[in-house]
Amino acid sequence: MKPLLSAVRVSVVVIGTSLLLITAVHNSLHRYMTTLWGASNEFWQLQWELLYNEVVAQNDFLLFCAQYFSIVLFFWVFNAFFIYLELTGDPMIILQYRIQPEKKPPVVNRREFMKCAKAILSNQFGVGLVTHLVCYPIMQMRGGFFDADLPTFQQFIVEIAIMSLVFEVLFYYLHRLLHVPFWYKHVHKMHHEWTAPISIAGIYCHPIEHIMSNALPVVAGPILLGSHLVTTQIWIMLTLASVSISHCGFHLPFMPSNESHDYHHSQFNQNFGMLGVLDYLHGTNGRFRQTKSYERHSILLSTTPANVLIPDEKKKCIRQTSH
């Protein structure tokens, strides 16, 4: 029972404040947030109406395309700090937070980095763009995507939470499918070239995997719910940020822990999901739960590195011997 509760706690952390806000739906926090959202929503509703009248009502396809390129731009801007860190090793103070210091060098090999970046750009402007365009008629038929009215606060929060659950289910089972020998050899092995991953490697993969594992679990929720373009945009940006953090290789203070997925890259056959609940139910994180990495798998509420607060046994013995 205790491991399941731990997995649930991790799930709550990864989903973030959205689930916490859902639990507050009937108390004063909800009323305060609703009032705050309503006040700001008037401003954003006006901006959206201006955009809607000028663009959406005339040519919603143009806005749909612009949305995709803004998502691509967001990915690279969000990762800019990590890219600089990985290529220069500065600021050096951050290097102490490496999860696998023995495998992750202070400075990434530039040739390997460029190989990774080129594959990502190829996917983004190849199968990624095609997949986005295929979604256009689907979104039109589903309805709601180009509505003139922005979603309410309650609708936004509930949809983000549901999208998170849909993503977890699809990602977990598709990810396990990609570890079946045939699919791993011909498709998923490319992603696992990074045993100590870097932030942008979150979407470094074979084009088939980009559709199966990166795109499908993300767009399934908005299509299922008929979500507004703005809700979908925020959801995709949150997902990209989460994927980048989970692959960055640094367990940074006050950020969601990425020990679980980093362990997956080092061991290959543990931790197929992002939240941990399905891994627990299917027994695919058993070895992980017996490690120090699992003990470190929580938000770091200190500037002291997690592997110093909870050192591996070998390192702990060495430290004690040196004293």
PDB file of C-alpha atoms in Angstrom:
ATOM      1  CA  MET A   1       0.000   0.000   0.000  1.00  0.00           C
ATOM      2  CA  LYS A   2       2.830   2.395   0.828  1.00  0.00           C
ATOM      3  CA  PRO A   3       4.446   2.221  -2.651  1.00  0.00           C
ATOM      4  CA  LEU A   4       1.065   2.933  -4.277  1.00  0.00           C
ATOM      5  CA  LEU A   5       0.589   6.022  -2.128  1.00  0.00           C
ATOM      6  CA  SER A   6       4.088   7.167  -3.083  1.00  0.00           C
ATOM      7  CA  ALA A   7       3.242   6.714  -6.762  1.00  0.00           C
ATOM      8  CA  VAL A   8       0.053   8.735  -6.318  1.00  0.00           C
ATOM      9  CA  ARG A   9       2.027  11.538  -4.663  1.00  0.00           C
ATOM     10  CA  VAL A  10       4.398  11.613  -7.634  1.00  0.00           C
ATOM     11  CA  SER A  11       1.387  11.792  -9.961  1.00  0.00           C
ATOM     12  CA  VAL A  12       0.025  14.803  -8.129  1.00  0.00           C
ATOM     13  CA  VAL A  13       3.400  16.564  -8.370  1.00  0.00           C
ATOM     14  CA  VAL A  14       3.730  15.934 -12.118  1.00  0.00           C
ATOM     15  CA  ILE A  15       0.208  17.039 -12.975  1.00  0.00           C
ATOM     16  CA  GLY A  16       0.850  20.127 -10.860  1.00  0.00           C
ATOM     17  CA  THR A  17      -1.545  22.573  -9.345  1.00  0.00           C
ATOM     18  CA  SER A  18      -4.430  21.610 -11.634  1.00  0.00           C
ATOM     19  CA  LEU A  19      -5.441  18.588  -9.552  1.00  0.00           C
ATOM     20  CA  LEU A  20      -5.016  20.595  -6.370  1.00  0.00           C
ATOM     21  CA  LEU A  21      -7.385  23.208  -7.736  1.00  0.00           C
ATOM     22  CA  ILE A  22      -9.933  20.526  -8.600  1.00  0.00           C
ATOM     23  CA  THR A  23      -9.998  19.411  -4.957  1.00  0.00           C
ATOM     24  CA  ALA A  24     -10.703  23.030  -4.007  1.00  0.00           C
ATOM     25  CA  VAL A  25     -13.721  23.298  -6.280  1.00  0.00           C
ATOM     26  CA  HIS A  26     -16.172  23.951  -3.435  1.00  0.00           C
ATOM     27  CA  ASN A  27     -14.106  26.081  -1.070  1.00  0.00           C
ATOM     28  CA  SER A  28     -12.913  29.656  -0.845  1.00  0.00           C
ATOM     29  CA  LEU A  29      -9.793  29.018  -2.933  1.00  0.00           C
ATOM     30  CA  HIS A  30     -11.998  28.030  -5.844  1.00  0.00           C
ATOM     31  CA  ARG A  31     -14.132  31.158  -5.453  1.00  0.00           C
ATOM     32  CA  TYR A  32     -11.023  33.344  -5.288  1.00  0.00           C
ATOM     33  CA  MET A  33      -9.439  31.736  -8.353  1.00  0.00           C
ATOM     34  CA  THR A  34     -12.705  31.921 -10.265  1.00  0.00           C
ATOM     35  CA  THR A  35     -12.966  35.629  -9.495  1.00  0.00           C
ATOM     36  CA  LEU A  36      -9.341  36.181 -10.487  1.00  0.00           C
ATOM     37  CA  TRP A  37      -9.772  34.191 -13.708  1.00  0.00           C
ATOM     38  CA  GLY A  38     -12.984  36.066 -14.481  1.00  0.00           C
ATOM     39  CA  ALA A  39     -11.294  39.443 -14.085  1.00  0.00           C
ATOM     40  CA  SER A  40      -8.376  38.546 -16.343  1.00  0.00           C
ATOM     41  CA  ASN A  41     -10.626  36.587 -18.675  1.00  0.00           C
ATOM     42  CA  GLU A  42     -12.442  39.759 -19.680  1.00  0.00           C
ATOM     43  CA  PHE A  43      -9.164  41.167 -20.991  1.00  0.00           C
ATOM     44  CA  TRP A  44      -8.137  37.969 -22.774  1.00  0.00           C
ATOM     45  CA  GLN A  45     -11.644  37.431 -24.134  1.00  0.00           C
ATOM     46  CA  LEU A  46     -11.437  40.854 -25.756  1.00  0.00           C
ATOM     47  CA  GLN A  47      -8.041  40.035 -27.278  1.00  0.00           C
ATOM     48  CA  TRP A  48      -9.328  36.693 -28.522  1.00  0.00           C
ATOM     49  CA  GLU A  49     -12.405  38.330 -30.082  1.00  0.00           C
ATOM     50  CA  LEU A  50     -10.175  40.761 -31.953  1.00  0.00           C
ATOM     51  CA  LEU A  51      -8.058  37.871 -33.246  1.00  0.00           C
ATOM     52  CA  TYR A  52     -11.161  35.831 -33.949  1.00  0.00           C
ATOM     53  CA  ASN A  53     -12.791  38.556 -36.038  1.00  0.00           C
ATOM     54  CA  GLU A  54      -9.598  39.366 -37.931  1.00  0.00           C
ATOM     55  CA  VAL A  55      -8.267  35.840 -38.513  1.00  0.00           C
ATOM     56  CA  VAL A  56     -10.373  32.914 -37.299  1.00  0.00           C
ATOM     57  CA  ALA A  57     -13.632  34.065 -38.845  1.00  0.00           C
ATOM     58  CA  GLN A  58     -11.825  34.673 -42.129  1.00  0.00           C
ATOM     59  CA  ASN A  59      -9.317  31.803 -42.239  1.00  0.00           C
ATOM     60  CA  ASP A  60      -9.013  29.559 -39.183  1.00  0.00           C
ATOM     61  CA  PHE A  61      -6.536  27.329 -41.051  1.00  0.00           C
ATOM     62  CA  LEU A  62      -3.985  30.145 -40.942  1.00  0.00           C
ATOM     63  CA  LEU A  63      -4.279  30.360 -37.152  1.00  0.00           C
ATOM     64  CA  PHE A  64      -4.087  26.569 -36.892  1.00  0.00           C
ATOM     65  CA  CYS A  65      -0.756  26.622 -38.768  1.00  0.00           C
ATOM     66  CA  ALA A  66       0.508  29.541 -36.687  1.00  0.00           C
ATOM     67  CA  GLN A  67      -0.284  27.547 -33.565  1.00  0.00           C
ATOM     68  CA  TYR A  68       2.035  24.746 -34.655  1.00  0.00           C
ATOM     69  CA  PHE A  69       4.972  27.033 -35.408  1.00  0.00           C
ATOM     70  CA  SER A  70       4.492  28.791 -32.052  1.00  0.00           C
ATOM     71  CA  ILE A  71       4.705  25.376 -30.378  1.00  0.00           C
ATOM     72  CA  VAL A  72       7.960  24.604 -32.202  1.00  0.00           C
ATOM     73  CA  LEU A  73       9.324  28.001 -31.173  1.00  0.00           C
ATOM     74  CA  PHE A  74       8.279  27.422 -27.561  1.00  0.00           C
ATOM     75  CA  PHE A  75      10.166  24.115 -27.461  1.00  0.00           C
ATOM     76  CA  TRP A  76      13.466  25.712 -28.475  1.00  0.00           C
ATOM     77  CA  VAL A  77      13.031  28.815 -26.318  1.00  0.00           C
ATOM     78  CA  PHE A  78      12.148  26.725 -23.258  1.00  0.00           C
ATOM     79  CA  ASN A  79      15.229  24.552 -23.803  1.00  0.00           C
ATOM     80  CA  ALA A  80      17.573  27.482 -24.511  1.00  0.00           C
ATOM     81  CA  PHE A  81      19.010  27.495 -20.975  1.00  0.00           C
ATOM     82  CA  PHE A  82      19.634  23.739 -20.979  1.00  0.00           C
ATOM     83  CA  ILE A  83      21.170  23.903 -24.462  1.00  0.00           C
ATOM     84  CA  TYR A  84      23.594  26.599 -23.309  1.00  0.00           C
ATOM     85  CA  LEU A  85      24.383  24.622 -20.153  1.00  0.00           C
ATOM     86  CA  GLU A  86      24.970  21.382 -22.036  1.00  0.00           C
ATOM     87  CA  LEU A  87      27.206  22.985 -24.681  1.00  0.00           C
ATOM     88  CA  THR A  88      29.283  25.180 -22.358  1.00  0.00           C
ATOM     89  CA  GLY A  89      29.104  23.656 -18.861  1.00  0.00           C
ATOM     90  CA  ASP A  90      28.082  27.069 -17.479  1.00  0.00           C
ATOM     91  CA  PRO A  91      26.937  27.960 -14.948  1.00  0.00           C
ATOM     92  CA  MET A  92      29.111  25.331 -13.269  1.00  0.00           C
ATOM     93  CA  ILE A  93      27.054  25.428 -10.070  1.00  0.00           C
ATOM     94  CA  ILE A  94      24.264  23.596 -11.902  1.00  0.00           C
ATOM     95  CA  LEU A  95      26.496  20.636 -12.758  1.00  0.00           C
ATOM     96  CA  GLN A  96      26.308  19.364  -9.181  1.00  0.00           C
ATOM     97  CA  TYR A  97      22.659  18.465  -9.820  1.00  0.00           C
ATOM     98  CA  ARG A  98      23.448  15.910 -12.542  1.00  0.00           C
ATOM     99  CA  ILE A  99      21.583  12.666 -11.905  1.00  0.00           C
ATOM    100  CA  GLN A 100      24.222  10.530 -13.647  1.00  0.00           C
ATOM    101  CA  PRO A 101      27.493  12.449 -13.216  1.00  0.00           C
ATOM    102  CA  GLU A 102      29.513   9.367 -14.161  1.00  0.00           C
ATOM    103  CA  LYS A 103      27.739   9.150 -17.557  1.00  0.00           C
ATOM    104  CA  LYS A 104      26.724  12.749 -18.223  1.00  0.00           C
ATOM    105  CA  PRO A 105      29.813  14.851 -19.017  1.00  0.00           C
ATOM    106  CA  PRO A 106      29.933  18.545 -18.061  1.00  0.00           C
ATOM    107  CA  VAL A 107      29.880  19.439 -21.760  1.00  0.00           C
ATOM    108  CA  VAL A 108      27.939  17.431 -24.353  1.00  0.00           C
ATOM    109  CA  ASN A 109      29.730  16.292 -27.499  1.00  0.00           C
ATOM    110  CA  ARG A 110      28.798  18.884 -30.132  1.00  0.00           C
ATOM    111  CA  ARG A 111      28.574  16.345 -32.931  1.00  0.00           C
ATOM    112  CA  GLU A 112      26.120  14.224 -30.937  1.00  0.00           C
ATOM    113  CA  PHE A 113      24.153  17.334 -29.997  1.00  0.00           C
ATOM    114  CA  MET A 114      23.883  18.462 -33.631  1.00  0.00           C
ATOM    115  CA  LYS A 115      22.800  14.969 -34.685  1.00  0.00           C
ATOM    116  CA  CYS A 116      20.058  15.144 -32.053  1.00  0.00           C
ATOM    117  CA  ALA A 117      18.977  18.668 -33.014  1.00  0.00           C
ATOM    118  CA  LYS A 118      18.826  17.852 -36.752  1.00  0.00           C
ATOM    119  CA  ALA A 119      16.639  14.776 -36.114  1.00  0.00           C
ATOM    120  CA  ILE A 120      14.284  16.843 -33.956  1.00  0.00           C
ATOM    121  CA  LEU A 121      13.962  19.599 -36.570  1.00  0.00           C
ATOM    122  CA  SER A 122      13.374  16.946 -39.225  1.00  0.00           C
ATOM    123  CA  ASN A 123      10.517  15.515 -37.175  1.00  0.00           C
ATOM    124  CA  GLN A 124       9.080  18.920 -36.312  1.00  0.00           C
ATOM    125  CA  PHE A 125       8.966  20.100 -39.938  1.00  0.00           C
ATOM    126  CA  GLY A 126       8.258  16.652 -41.357  1.00  0.00           C
ATOM    127  CA  VAL A 127       5.934  14.123 -39.738  1.00  0.00           C
ATOM    128  CA  GLY A 128       5.111  16.523 -36.890  1.00  0.00           C
ATOM    129  CA  LEU A 129       3.782  19.177 -39.256  1.00  0.00           C
ATOM    130  CA  VAL A 130       1.913  16.601 -41.335  1.00  0.00           C
ATOM    131  CA  THR A 131       0.300  15.161 -38.190  1.00  0.00           C
ATOM    132  CA  HIS A 132      -0.768  18.648 -37.108  1.00  0.00           C
ATOM    133  CA  LEU A 133      -2.336  19.325 -40.516  1.00  0.00           C
ATOM    134  CA  VAL A 134      -4.189  15.996 -40.388  1.00  0.00           C
ATOM    135  CA  CYS A 135      -5.696  17.117 -37.076  1.00  0.00           C
ATOM    136  CA  TYR A 136      -7.210  20.231 -38.697  1.00  0.00           C
ATOM    137  CA  PRO A 137     -10.293  18.573 -40.280  1.00  0.00           C
ATOM    138  CA  ILE A 138     -10.665  16.388 -37.187  1.00  0.00           C
ATOM    139  CA  MET A 139     -10.751  19.464 -34.937  1.00  0.00           C
ATOM    140  CA  GLN A 140     -13.252  21.110 -37.271  1.00  0.00           C
ATOM    141  CA  MET A 141     -15.571  18.101 -37.194  1.00  0.00           C
ATOM    142  CA  ARG A 142     -15.209  17.720 -33.421  1.00  0.00           C
ATOM    143  CA  GLY A 143     -16.143  21.354 -32.821  1.00  0.00           C
ATOM    144  CA  GLY A 144     -15.163  23.683 -30.004  1.00  0.00           C
ATOM    145  CA  PHE A 145     -11.587  24.298 -31.153  1.00  0.00           C
ATOM    146  CA  PHE A 146     -12.303  27.643 -32.796  1.00  0.00           C
ATOM    147  CA  ASP A 147     -15.130  28.842 -30.532  1.00  0.00           C
ATOM    148  CA  ALA A 148     -15.545  32.577 -30.146  1.00  0.00           C
ATOM    149  CA  ASP A 149     -15.772  32.246 -26.351  1.00  0.00           C
ATOM    150  CA  LEU A 150     -12.790  31.286 -24.222  1.00  0.00           C
ATOM    151  CA  PRO A 151     -13.260  28.386 -21.765  1.00  0.00           C
ATOM    152  CA  THR A 152     -14.284  29.078 -18.180  1.00  0.00           C
ATOM    153  CA  PHE A 153     -11.846  28.545 -15.325  1.00  0.00           C
ATOM    154  CA  GLN A 154     -13.564  25.327 -14.228  1.00  0.00           C
ATOM    155  CA  GLN A 155     -13.659  23.946 -17.764  1.00  0.00           C
ATOM    156  CA  PHE A 156      -9.987  24.741 -18.338  1.00  0.00           C
ATOM    157  CA  ILE A 157      -8.808  23.043 -15.138  1.00  0.00           C
ATOM    158  CA  VAL A 158     -10.966  19.939 -15.590  1.00  0.00           C
ATOM    159  CA  GLU A 159      -9.875  19.492 -19.202  1.00  0.00           C
ATOM    160  CA  ILE A 160      -6.168  19.834 -18.361  1.00  0.00           C
ATOM    161  CA  ALA A 161      -6.578  17.168 -15.673  1.00  0.00           C
ATOM    162  CA  ILE A 162      -8.409  14.795 -18.033  1.00  0.00           C
ATOM    163  CA  MET A 163      -5.825  15.389 -20.753  1.00  0.00           C
ATOM    164  CA  SER A 164      -3.092  14.456 -18.277  1.00  0.00           C
ATOM    165  CA  LEU A 165      -4.787  11.138 -17.523  1.00  0.00           C
ATOM    166  CA  VAL A 166      -5.451  10.374 -21.205  1.00  0.00           C
ATOM    167  CA  PHE A 167      -1.818  11.155 -21.974  1.00  0.00           C
ATOM    168  CA  GLU A 168      -0.564   8.882 -19.213  1.00  0.00           C
ATOM    169  CA  VAL A 169      -2.635   5.895 -20.333  1.00  0.00           C
ATOM    170  CA  LEU A 170      -1.750   6.210 -24.018  1.00  0.00           C
ATOM    171  CA  PHE A 171       1.892   7.049 -23.419  1.00  0.00           C
ATOM    172  CA  TYR A 172       2.400   4.153 -21.003  1.00  0.00           C
ATOM    173  CA  TYR A 173       0.986   1.432 -23.280  1.00  0.00           C
ATOM    174  CA  LEU A 174       2.452   2.828 -26.509  1.00  0.00           C
ATOM    175  CA  HIS A 175       5.808   3.195 -24.778  1.00  0.00           C
ATOM    176  CA  ARG A 176       5.683  -0.428 -23.629  1.00  0.00           C
ATOM    177  CA  LEU A 177       4.783  -1.439 -27.181  1.00  0.00           C
ATOM    178  CA  LEU A 178       7.898   0.361 -28.408  1.00  0.00           C
ATOM    179  CA  HIS A 179       9.961  -1.832 -26.063  1.00  0.00           C
ATOM    180  CA  VAL A 180       8.744  -5.010 -27.765  1.00  0.00           C
ATOM    181  CA  PRO A 181      11.930  -6.360 -29.473  1.00  0.00           C
ATOM    182  CA  PHE A 182      10.797  -5.693 -33.060  1.00  0.00           C
ATOM    183  CA  TRP A 183       9.681  -2.112 -32.386  1.00  0.00           C
ATOM    184  CA  TYR A 184      12.632  -1.400 -30.138  1.00  0.00           C
ATOM    185  CA  LYS A 185      15.163  -2.574 -32.712  1.00  0.00           C
ATOM    186  CA  HIS A 186      13.656  -0.730 -35.665  1.00  0.00           C
ATOM    187  CA  VAL A 187      12.141   2.353 -33.998  1.00  0.00           C
ATOM    188  CA  HIS A 188      12.662   3.072 -30.295  1.00  0.00           C
ATOM    189  CA  LYS A 189      16.366   2.248 -30.079  1.00  0.00           C
ATOM    190  CA  MET A 190      17.154   5.625 -31.609  1.00  0.00           C
ATOM    191  CA  HIS A 191      15.634   7.454 -28.626  1.00  0.00           C
ATOM    192  CA  HIS A 192      17.630   5.311 -26.203  1.00  0.00           C
ATOM    193  CA  GLU A 193      20.950   6.296 -27.734  1.00  0.00           C
ATOM    194  CA  TRP A 194      20.946   8.819 -24.898  1.00  0.00           C
ATOM    195  CA  THR A 195      21.443   6.711 -21.764  1.00  0.00           C
ATOM    196  CA  ALA A 196      22.113   9.948 -19.854  1.00  0.00           C
ATOM    197  CA  PRO A 197      19.676  12.204 -21.719  1.00  0.00           C
ATOM    198  CA  ILE A 198      19.706  15.928 -22.424  1.00  0.00           C
ATOM    199  CA  SER A 199      16.633  18.142 -22.419  1.00  0.00           C
ATOM    200  CA  ILE A 200      15.937  18.248 -26.164  1.00  0.00           C
ATOM    201  CA  ALA A 201      16.363  14.451 -26.413  1.00  0.00           C
ATOM    202  CA  GLY A 202      12.815  14.171 -25.098  1.00  0.00           C
ATOM    203  CA  ILE A 203      11.591  14.333 -28.697  1.00  0.00           C
ATOM    204  CA  TYR A 204      14.694  12.862 -30.357  1.00  0.00           C
ATOM    205  CA  CYS A 205      13.297   9.756 -31.992  1.00  0.00           C
ATOM    206  CA  HIS A 206      12.357   7.859 -35.132  1.00  0.00           C
ATOM    207  CA  PRO A 207       9.560   9.524 -37.182  1.00  0.00           C
ATOM    208  CA  ILE A 208       7.204   6.625 -36.439  1.00  0.00           C
ATOM    209  CA  GLU A 209       7.788   7.056 -32.718  1.00  0.00           C
ATOM    210  CA  HIS A 210       7.253  10.800 -33.048  1.00  0.00           C
ATOM    211  CA  ILE A 211       3.714  10.068 -34.234  1.00  0.00           C
ATOM    212  CA  MET A 212       2.987   7.138 -31.908  1.00  0.00           C
ATOM    213  CA  SER A 213       4.521   8.294 -28.653  1.00  0.00           C
ATOM    214  CA  ASN A 214       4.993  12.058 -28.917  1.00  0.00           C
ATOM    215  CA  ALA A 215       2.012  13.301 -30.921  1.00  0.00           C
ATOM    216  CA  LEU A 216      -0.862  10.853 -30.386  1.00  0.00           C
ATOM    217  CA  PRO A 217      -0.963  10.859 -26.551  1.00  0.00           C
ATOM    218  CA  VAL A 218      -0.804  14.679 -26.566  1.00  0.00           C
ATOM    219  CA  VAL A 219      -3.537  15.426 -29.140  1.00  0.00           C
ATOM    220  CA  ALA A 220      -5.891  12.611 -28.092  1.00  0.00           C
ATOM    221  CA  GLY A 221      -7.170  14.520 -25.045  1.00  0.00           C
ATOM    222  CA  PRO A 222      -8.039  17.770 -26.859  1.00  0.00           C
ATOM    223  CA  ILE A 223      -9.734  15.829 -29.677  1.00  0.00           C
ATOM    224  CA  LEU A 224     -11.698  13.671 -27.230  1.00  0.00           C
ATOM    225  CA  LEU A 225     -12.879  16.692 -25.248  1.00  0.00           C
ATOM    226  CA  GLY A 226     -13.335  19.084 -28.157  1.00  0.00           C
ATOM    227  CA  SER A 227     -11.097  21.563 -26.337  1.00  0.00           C
ATOM    228  CA  HIS A 228     -10.621  25.188 -27.273  1.00  0.00           C
ATOM    229  CA  LEU A 229      -7.507  26.205 -29.202  1.00  0.00           C
ATOM    230  CA  VAL A 230      -6.227  28.197 -26.208  1.00  0.00           C
ATOM    231  CA  THR A 231      -6.641  25.258 -23.805  1.00  0.00           C
ATOM    232  CA  THR A 232      -4.948  22.961 -26.322  1.00  0.00           C
ATOM    233  CA  GLN A 233      -2.084  25.399 -26.793  1.00  0.00           C
ATOM    234  CA  ILE A 234      -1.425  25.664 -23.043  1.00  0.00           C
ATOM    235  CA  TRP A 235      -1.702  21.874 -22.656  1.00  0.00           C
ATOM    236  CA  ILE A 236       0.845  21.180 -25.414  1.00  0.00           C
ATOM    237  CA  MET A 237       3.250  23.755 -23.963  1.00  0.00           C
ATOM    238  CA  LEU A 238       2.933  22.192 -20.494  1.00  0.00           C
ATOM    239  CA  THR A 239       3.598  18.763 -21.989  1.00  0.00           C
ATOM    240  CA  LEU A 240       6.682  19.932 -23.879  1.00  0.00           C
ATOM    241  CA  ALA A 241       8.028  21.593 -20.728  1.00  0.00           C
ATOM    242  CA  SER A 242       7.426  18.417 -18.722  1.00  0.00           C
ATOM    243  CA  VAL A 243       9.094  16.204 -21.343  1.00  0.00           C
ATOM    244  CA  SER A 244      12.106  18.515 -21.511  1.00  0.00           C
ATOM    245  CA  ILE A 245      12.509  18.568 -17.735  1.00  0.00           C
ATOM    246  CA  SER A 246      12.147  14.783 -17.496  1.00  0.00           C
ATOM    247  CA  HIS A 247      15.000  14.366 -19.989  1.00  0.00           C
ATOM    248  CA  CYS A 248      17.313  17.198 -18.914  1.00  0.00           C
ATOM    249  CA  GLY A 249      19.436  14.970 -16.665  1.00  0.00           C
ATOM    250  CA  PHE A 250      19.437  17.455 -13.781  1.00  0.00           C
ATOM    251  CA  HIS A 251      17.431  17.070 -10.571  1.00  0.00           C
ATOM    252  CA  LEU A 252      17.055  20.782  -9.936  1.00  0.00           C
ATOM    253  CA  PRO A 253      15.735  22.381  -6.729  1.00  0.00           C
ATOM    254  CA  PHE A 254      12.013  23.161  -6.604  1.00  0.00           C
ATOM    255  CA  MET A 255      11.372  21.467  -9.951  1.00  0.00           C
ATOM    256  CA  PRO A 256       9.444  18.229 -10.606  1.00  0.00           C
ATOM    257  CA  SER A 257      11.693  15.230 -10.051  1.00  0.00           C
ATOM    258  CA  ASN A 258      12.930  13.480 -13.181  1.00  0.00           C
ATOM    259  CA  GLU A 259      14.651  10.591 -11.375  1.00  0.00           C
ATOM    260  CA  SER A 260      12.086   8.105 -12.685  1.00  0.00           C
ATOM    261  CA  HIS A 261      12.483   8.725 -16.407  1.00  0.00           C
ATOM    262  CA  ASP A 262      16.219   9.238 -16.122  1.00  0.00           C
ATOM    263  CA  TYR A 263      16.362   5.782 -14.538  1.00  0.00           C
ATOM    264  CA  HIS A 264      14.371   4.451 -17.501  1.00  0.00           C
ATOM    265  CA  HIS A 265      17.052   5.736 -19.876  1.00  0.00           C
ATOM    266  CA  SER A 266      19.810   4.121 -17.847  1.00  0.00           C
ATOM    267  CA  GLN A 267      18.038   0.763 -17.353  1.00  0.00           C
ATOM    268  CA  PHE A 268      15.645   0.601 -20.369  1.00  0.00           C
ATOM    269  CA  ASN A 269      12.977  -1.726 -18.930  1.00  0.00           C
ATOM    270  CA  GLN A 270      11.683   0.191 -15.910  1.00  0.00           C
ATOM    271  CA  ASN A 271       9.364   3.204 -15.562  1.00  0.00           C
ATOM    272  CA  PHE A 272       7.445   3.305 -18.840  1.00  0.00           C
ATOM    273  CA  GLY A 273       4.943   5.909 -17.689  1.00  0.00           C
ATOM    274  CA  MET A 274       5.366   9.491 -16.564  1.00  0.00           C
ATOM    275  CA  LEU A 275       3.293   9.454 -13.368  1.00  0.00           C
ATOM    276  CA  GLY A 276       4.140   6.082 -11.827  1.00  0.00           C
ATOM    277  CA  VAL A 277       0.659   4.705 -11.100  1.00  0.00           C
ATOM    278  CA  LEU A 278       0.435   2.397 -14.139  1.00  0.00           C
ATOM    279  CA  ASP A 279       4.034   1.308 -13.571  1.00  0.00           C
ATOM    280  CA  TYR A 280       3.086   0.267 -10.053  1.00  0.00           C
ATOM    281  CA  LEU A 281      -0.085  -1.533 -11.147  1.00  0.00           C
ATOM    282  CA  HIS A 282       1.800  -3.443 -13.856  1.00  0.00           C
ATOM    283  CA  GLY A 283       4.908  -4.051 -11.770  1.00  0.00           C
ATOM    284  CA  THR A 284       7.195  -2.204 -14.173  1.00  0.00           C
ATOM    285  CA  ASN A 285       8.922  -0.107 -11.548  1.00  0.00           C
ATOM    286  CA  GLY A 286       9.757  -2.838  -9.032  1.00  0.00           C
ATOM    287  CA  ARG A 287      13.517  -2.531  -9.326  1.00  0.00           C
ATOM    288  CA  PHE A 288      13.321   1.254  -9.394  1.00  0.00           C
ATOM    289  CA  ARG A 289      11.445   1.279  -6.060  1.00  0.00           C
ATOM    290  CA  GLN A 290      14.358  -0.591  -4.468  1.00  0.00           C
ATOM    291  CA  THR A 291      16.927   2.014  -5.473  1.00  0.00           C
ATOM    292  CA  LYS A 292      18.247   5.241  -4.009  1.00  0.00           C
ATOM    293  CA  SER A 293      16.936   6.953  -7.141  1.00  0.00           C
ATOM    294  CA  TYR A 294      13.418   6.133  -5.962  1.00  0.00           C
ATOM    295  CA  GLU A 295      14.150   7.635  -2.546  1.00  0.00           C
ATOM    296  CA  ARG A 296      15.326  10.789  -4.325  1.00  0.00           C
ATOM    297  CA  HIS A 297      12.250  10.879  -6.563  1.00  0.00           C
ATOM    298  CA  SER A 298      10.507  13.927  -5.092  1.00  0.00           C
ATOM    299  CA  ILE A 299      10.699  17.680  -5.394  1.00  0.00           C
ATOM    300  CA  LEU A 300      14.059  18.846  -4.087  1.00  0.00           C
ATOM    301  CA  LEU A 301      13.251  21.437  -1.402  1.00  0.00           C
ATOM    302  CA  SER A 302      16.894  22.284  -0.804  1.00  0.00           C
ATOM    303  CA  THR A 303      19.850  23.655  -2.732  1.00  0.00           C
ATOM    304  CA  THR A 304      21.846  20.600  -1.639  1.00  0.00           C
ATOM    305  CA  PRO A 305      21.903  18.049  -4.505  1.00  0.00           C
ATOM    306  CA  ALA A 306      19.608  15.050  -4.076  1.00  0.00           C
ATOM    307  CA  ASN A 307      22.487  12.578  -4.550  1.00  0.00           C
ATOM    308  CA  VAL A 308      24.265  14.255  -1.629  1.00  0.00           C
ATOM    309  CA  LEU A 309      21.222  14.211   0.635  1.00  0.00           C
ATOM    310  CA  ILE A 310      20.547  10.572  -0.322  1.00  0.00           C
ATOM    311  CA  PRO A 311      23.843   9.143  -1.630  1.00  0.00           C
ATOM    312  CA  ASP A 312      24.207   5.781  -3.329  1.00  0.00           C
ATOM    313  CA  GLU A 313      25.530   3.060  -1.002  1.00  0.00           C
ATOM    314  CA  LYS A 314      28.931   2.811  -2.719  1.00  0.00           C
ATOM    315  CA  LYS A 315      29.471   6.556  -2.606  1.00  0.00           C
ATOM    316  CA  LYS A 316      28.333   6.631   1.011  1.00  0.00           C
ATOM    317  CA  CYS A 317      30.851   3.925   1.953  1.00  0.00           C
ATOM    318  CA  ILE A 318      33.643   5.769   0.139  1.00  0.00           C
ATOM    319  CA  ARG A 319      32.776   8.996   1.921  1.00  0.00           C
ATOM    320  CA  GLN A 320      32.732   7.302   5.331  1.00  0.00           C
ATOM    321  CA  THR A 321      36.051   5.550   4.622  1.00  0.00           C
ATOM    322  CA  SER A 322      37.704   8.812   3.633  1.00  0.00           C
ATOM    323  CA  HIS A 323      36.766  10.254   7.009  1.00  0.00           C
TER     324      HIS A 323
END
